[in-house]
Coordinates of C-alpha atoms in Angstrom, one line a residue:
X1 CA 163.2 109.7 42.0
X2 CA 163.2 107.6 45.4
X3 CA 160.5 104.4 45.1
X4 CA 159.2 102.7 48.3
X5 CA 161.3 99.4 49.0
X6 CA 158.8 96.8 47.8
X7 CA 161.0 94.2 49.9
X8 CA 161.0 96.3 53.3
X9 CA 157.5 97.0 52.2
X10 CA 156.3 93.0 52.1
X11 CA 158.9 92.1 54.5
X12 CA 157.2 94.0 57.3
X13 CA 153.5 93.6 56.0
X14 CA 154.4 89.7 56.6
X15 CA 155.6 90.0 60.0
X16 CA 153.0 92.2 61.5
X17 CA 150.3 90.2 59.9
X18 CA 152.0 87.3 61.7
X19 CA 152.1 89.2 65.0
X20 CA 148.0 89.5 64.6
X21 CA 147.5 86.0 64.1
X22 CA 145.9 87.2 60.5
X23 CA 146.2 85.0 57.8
X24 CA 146.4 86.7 54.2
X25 CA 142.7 86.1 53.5
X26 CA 141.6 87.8 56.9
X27 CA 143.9 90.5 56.0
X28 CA 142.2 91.2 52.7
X29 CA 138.7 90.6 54.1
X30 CA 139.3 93.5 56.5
X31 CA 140.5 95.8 53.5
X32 CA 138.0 94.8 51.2
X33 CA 140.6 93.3 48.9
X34 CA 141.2 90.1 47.3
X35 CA 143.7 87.7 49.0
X36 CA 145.3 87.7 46.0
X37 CA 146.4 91.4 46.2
X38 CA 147.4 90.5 49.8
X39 CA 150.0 87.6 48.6
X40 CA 151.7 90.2 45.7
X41 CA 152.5 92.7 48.6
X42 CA 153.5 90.2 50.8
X43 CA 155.9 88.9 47.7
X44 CA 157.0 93.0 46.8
X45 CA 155.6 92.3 43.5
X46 CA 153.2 95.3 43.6
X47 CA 152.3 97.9 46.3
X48 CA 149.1 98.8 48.1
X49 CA 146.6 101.9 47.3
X50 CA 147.2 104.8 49.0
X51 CA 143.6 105.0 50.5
X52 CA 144.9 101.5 52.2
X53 CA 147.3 102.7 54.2
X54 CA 145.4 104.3 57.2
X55 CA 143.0 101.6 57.3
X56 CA 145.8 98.7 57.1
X57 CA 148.2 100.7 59.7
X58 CA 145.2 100.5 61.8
X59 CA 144.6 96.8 61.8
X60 CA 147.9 95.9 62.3
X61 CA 148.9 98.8 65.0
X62 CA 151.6 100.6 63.3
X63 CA 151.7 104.4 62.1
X64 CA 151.4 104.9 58.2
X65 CA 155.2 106.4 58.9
X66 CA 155.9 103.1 59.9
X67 CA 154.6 100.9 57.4
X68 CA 155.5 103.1 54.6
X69 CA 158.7 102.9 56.0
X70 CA 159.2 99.0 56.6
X71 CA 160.1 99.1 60.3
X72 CA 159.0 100.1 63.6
X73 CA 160.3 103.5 64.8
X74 CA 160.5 103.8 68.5
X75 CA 159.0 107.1 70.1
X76 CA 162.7 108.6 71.2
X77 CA 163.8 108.1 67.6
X78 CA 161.8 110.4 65.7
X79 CA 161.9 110.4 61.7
X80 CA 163.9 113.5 60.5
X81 CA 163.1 115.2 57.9
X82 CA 165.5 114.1 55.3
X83 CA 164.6 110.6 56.2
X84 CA 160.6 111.9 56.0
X85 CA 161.5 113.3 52.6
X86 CA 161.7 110.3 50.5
X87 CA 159.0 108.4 51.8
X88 CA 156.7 111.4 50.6
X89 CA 158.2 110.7 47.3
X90 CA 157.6 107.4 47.5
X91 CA 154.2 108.1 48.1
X92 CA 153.8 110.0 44.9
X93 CA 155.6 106.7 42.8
X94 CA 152.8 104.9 44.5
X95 CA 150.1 107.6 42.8
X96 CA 151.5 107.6 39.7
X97 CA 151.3 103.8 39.5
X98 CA 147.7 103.9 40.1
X99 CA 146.7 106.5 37.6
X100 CA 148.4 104.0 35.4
X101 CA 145.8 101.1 37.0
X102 CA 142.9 103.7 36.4
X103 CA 143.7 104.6 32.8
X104 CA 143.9 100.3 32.2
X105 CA 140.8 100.2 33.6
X106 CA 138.7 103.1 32.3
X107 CA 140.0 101.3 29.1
X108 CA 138.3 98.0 29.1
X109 CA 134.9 99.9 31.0
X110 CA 135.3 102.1 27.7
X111 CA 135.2 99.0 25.3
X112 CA 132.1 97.6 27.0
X113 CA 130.8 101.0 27.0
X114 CA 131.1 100.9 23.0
X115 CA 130.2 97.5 22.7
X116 CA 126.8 97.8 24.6
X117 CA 126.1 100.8 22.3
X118 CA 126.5 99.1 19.5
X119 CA 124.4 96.3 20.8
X120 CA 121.7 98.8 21.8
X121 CA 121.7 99.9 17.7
X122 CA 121.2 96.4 16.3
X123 CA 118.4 95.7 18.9
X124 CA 116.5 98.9 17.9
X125 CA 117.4 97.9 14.0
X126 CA 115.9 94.7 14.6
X127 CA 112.7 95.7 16.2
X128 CA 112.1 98.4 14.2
X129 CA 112.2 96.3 11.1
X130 CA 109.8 93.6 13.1
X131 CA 107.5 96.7 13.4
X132 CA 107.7 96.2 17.5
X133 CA 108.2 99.9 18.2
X134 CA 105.1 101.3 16.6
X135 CA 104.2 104.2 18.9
X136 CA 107.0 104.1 21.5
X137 CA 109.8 104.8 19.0
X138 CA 110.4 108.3 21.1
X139 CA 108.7 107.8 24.9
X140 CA 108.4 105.2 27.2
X141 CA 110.9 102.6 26.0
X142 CA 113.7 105.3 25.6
X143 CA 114.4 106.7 29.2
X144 CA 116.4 103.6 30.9
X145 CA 119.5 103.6 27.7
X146 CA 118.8 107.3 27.7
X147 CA 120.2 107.4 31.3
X148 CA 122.5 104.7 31.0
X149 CA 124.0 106.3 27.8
X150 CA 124.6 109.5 30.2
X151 CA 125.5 108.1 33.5
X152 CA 127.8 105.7 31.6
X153 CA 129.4 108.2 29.5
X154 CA 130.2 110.2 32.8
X155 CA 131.4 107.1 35.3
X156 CA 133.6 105.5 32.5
X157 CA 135.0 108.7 31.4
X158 CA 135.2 111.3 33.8
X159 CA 134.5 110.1 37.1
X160 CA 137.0 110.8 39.6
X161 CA 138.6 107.5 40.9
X162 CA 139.0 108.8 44.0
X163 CA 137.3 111.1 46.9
X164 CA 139.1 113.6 48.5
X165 CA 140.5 112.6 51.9
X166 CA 138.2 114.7 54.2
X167 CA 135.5 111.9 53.1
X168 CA 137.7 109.1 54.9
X169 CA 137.8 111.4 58.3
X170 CA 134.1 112.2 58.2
X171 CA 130.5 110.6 57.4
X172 CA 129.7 111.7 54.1
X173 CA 126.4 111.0 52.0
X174 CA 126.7 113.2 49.5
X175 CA 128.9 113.9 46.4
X176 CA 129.7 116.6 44.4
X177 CA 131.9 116.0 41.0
X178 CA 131.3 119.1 38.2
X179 CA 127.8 118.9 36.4
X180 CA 127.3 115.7 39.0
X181 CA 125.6 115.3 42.0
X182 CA 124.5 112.4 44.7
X183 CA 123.0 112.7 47.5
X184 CA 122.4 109.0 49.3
X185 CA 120.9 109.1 53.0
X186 CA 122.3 106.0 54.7
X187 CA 125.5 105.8 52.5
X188 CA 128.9 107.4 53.2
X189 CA 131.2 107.4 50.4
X190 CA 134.3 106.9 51.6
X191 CA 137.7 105.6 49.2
X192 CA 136.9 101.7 50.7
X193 CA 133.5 101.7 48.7
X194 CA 133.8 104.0 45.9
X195 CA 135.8 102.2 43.7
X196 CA 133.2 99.3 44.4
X197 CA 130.0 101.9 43.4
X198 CA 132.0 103.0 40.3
X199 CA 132.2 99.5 39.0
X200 CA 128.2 98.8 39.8
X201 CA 127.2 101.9 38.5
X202 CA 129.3 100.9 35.0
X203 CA 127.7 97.3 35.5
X204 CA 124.4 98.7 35.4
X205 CA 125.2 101.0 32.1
X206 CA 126.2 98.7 30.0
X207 CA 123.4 96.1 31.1
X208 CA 120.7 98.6 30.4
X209 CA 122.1 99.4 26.7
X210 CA 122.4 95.9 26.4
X211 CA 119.5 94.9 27.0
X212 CA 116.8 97.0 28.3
X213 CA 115.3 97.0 24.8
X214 CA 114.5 93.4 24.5
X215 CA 113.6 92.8 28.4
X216 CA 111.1 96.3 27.8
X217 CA 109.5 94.6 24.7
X218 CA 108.9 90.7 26.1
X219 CA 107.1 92.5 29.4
X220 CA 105.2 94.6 27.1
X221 CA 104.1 91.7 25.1
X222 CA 103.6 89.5 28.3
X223 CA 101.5 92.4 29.5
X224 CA 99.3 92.6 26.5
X225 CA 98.4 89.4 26.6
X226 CA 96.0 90.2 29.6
X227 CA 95.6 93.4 30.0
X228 CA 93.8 95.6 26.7
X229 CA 95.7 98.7 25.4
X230 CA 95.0 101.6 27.3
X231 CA 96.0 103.6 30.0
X232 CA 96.5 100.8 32.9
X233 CA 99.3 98.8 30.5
X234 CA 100.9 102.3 29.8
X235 CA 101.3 102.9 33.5
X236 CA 102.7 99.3 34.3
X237 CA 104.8 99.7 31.5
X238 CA 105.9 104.1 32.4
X239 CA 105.9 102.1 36.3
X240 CA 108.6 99.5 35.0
X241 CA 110.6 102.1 32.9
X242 CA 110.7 104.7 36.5
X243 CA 111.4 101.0 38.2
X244 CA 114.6 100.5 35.6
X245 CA 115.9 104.4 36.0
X246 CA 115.4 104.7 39.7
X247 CA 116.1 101.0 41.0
X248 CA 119.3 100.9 38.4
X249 CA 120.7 103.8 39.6
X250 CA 120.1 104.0 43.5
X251 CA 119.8 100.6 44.3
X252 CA 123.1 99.2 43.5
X253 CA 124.9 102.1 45.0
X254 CA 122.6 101.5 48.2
X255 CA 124.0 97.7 48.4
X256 CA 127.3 98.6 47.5
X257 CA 127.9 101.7 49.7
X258 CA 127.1 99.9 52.9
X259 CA 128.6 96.6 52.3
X260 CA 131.9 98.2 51.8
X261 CA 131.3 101.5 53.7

């Protein structure tokens, strides 16, 4: 199978960030990357993500043709297809190179999945043997991990890594994935911030399993201390839990979403 010419590929990339007067840290601001991942195309040690292309052929004035291609190709001189061919080929080396990026990375998001878990057991072990969960063991305290547990499950596991292209041509606030559904007014999910809302939303999982249970405990027990059991410290306390759910959840992908949107 024909690869992409890593060499060609940071050759170029070098020269027509030159022509911009970019350096590599401009560069990778514009894309959202690290400069870092700017300096190992530049050096054909690794090549960018496909959702990059558009977006970098843009900034630096060149047709995707073009960059995937390593040179400029004047308009009387026309690509044929044979010479189209491979770089289509190339493109799918590219994907399968990625997959292989994802599955590393659904890995370690899959360890601190399991590792929060386990953390979540021993903190319930432990309070329940200090007799701290009394009459909560199954209602308020239970909703935020019961979420995370979920929504964590699904955006380590299953999530899909990357949106279809029709989200990168239009303005799109709403997603659709199986069983799953978001619907964010203000955010478009595009490929530049999803990657970025996939890692918050996997942030936020393993921090509520983590440690919800200890954080809900020490503001219950702060609570208590001036306010009498009843029904005002069981709303504060329902009010923190909804805060926990909603805030966790919506929040982040609010920030993220439009700082990389």
């Amino acid at each position: 199978m024909y690869e992409l010419d890593k060499e060609k590929f940071g050759t170029f990339l070098v020269q027509l960030r030159k022509e911009k007067g970019l350096t590599q840290k401009e560069l990778a601001e514009k894309l959202y990357v690290s400069d870092k991942a700017v300096s190992k195309w530049e050096r054909c040690l690794s090549l960018p993500d496909i959702a990059l292309l558009q977006p970098m052929a843009e900034y630096l004035g060149v047709t995707v043709t073009e960059l995937l291609s390593g040179r400029r190709i004047p308009e009387d001189q026309p690509l044929t297809v044979a010479e189209v061919e491979p770089l289509v080929t190339g493109r799918l080396v590219m994907t399968e190179q990625e997959r292989e990026e994802q599955r590393e990375r659904r890995r370690r998001w899959g360890i601190r999945l399991l590792l929060s878990v386990l953390a979540c057991a021993a903190e319930v072990k432990l309070l329940w043997g200090s007799g701290w969960l009394g009459d909560d063991w199954a209602v308020v305290p239970w909703m935020p991990p019961a979420m995370a547990l979920g929504f964590g499950t699904y955006f380590v596991l299953f999530s899909r890594e990357k949106l279809p292209a029709f989200y990168d041509q239009n303005q799109i606030n709403f997603i659709s994935d199986g069983a799953f559904r978001m619907n964010m007014p203000g955010v478009y999910f595009n490929n530049r911030n999803w990657p970025h809302i996939l890692n918050a939303m996997r942030a936020w999982a393993c921090a509520t399993l983590a440690g919800w249970m200890p954080l809900y405990y020490l503001v219950r027990w702060i609570l208590s201390l001036v306010l009498p059991e009843g029904q005002v410290l069981a709303m504060l306390l329902l009010f923190f839990c909804l805060f926990g759910i909603l805030g966790g959840l919506f929040l982040p992908v609010v920030l993220v979403g439009r700082k990389y949107g």
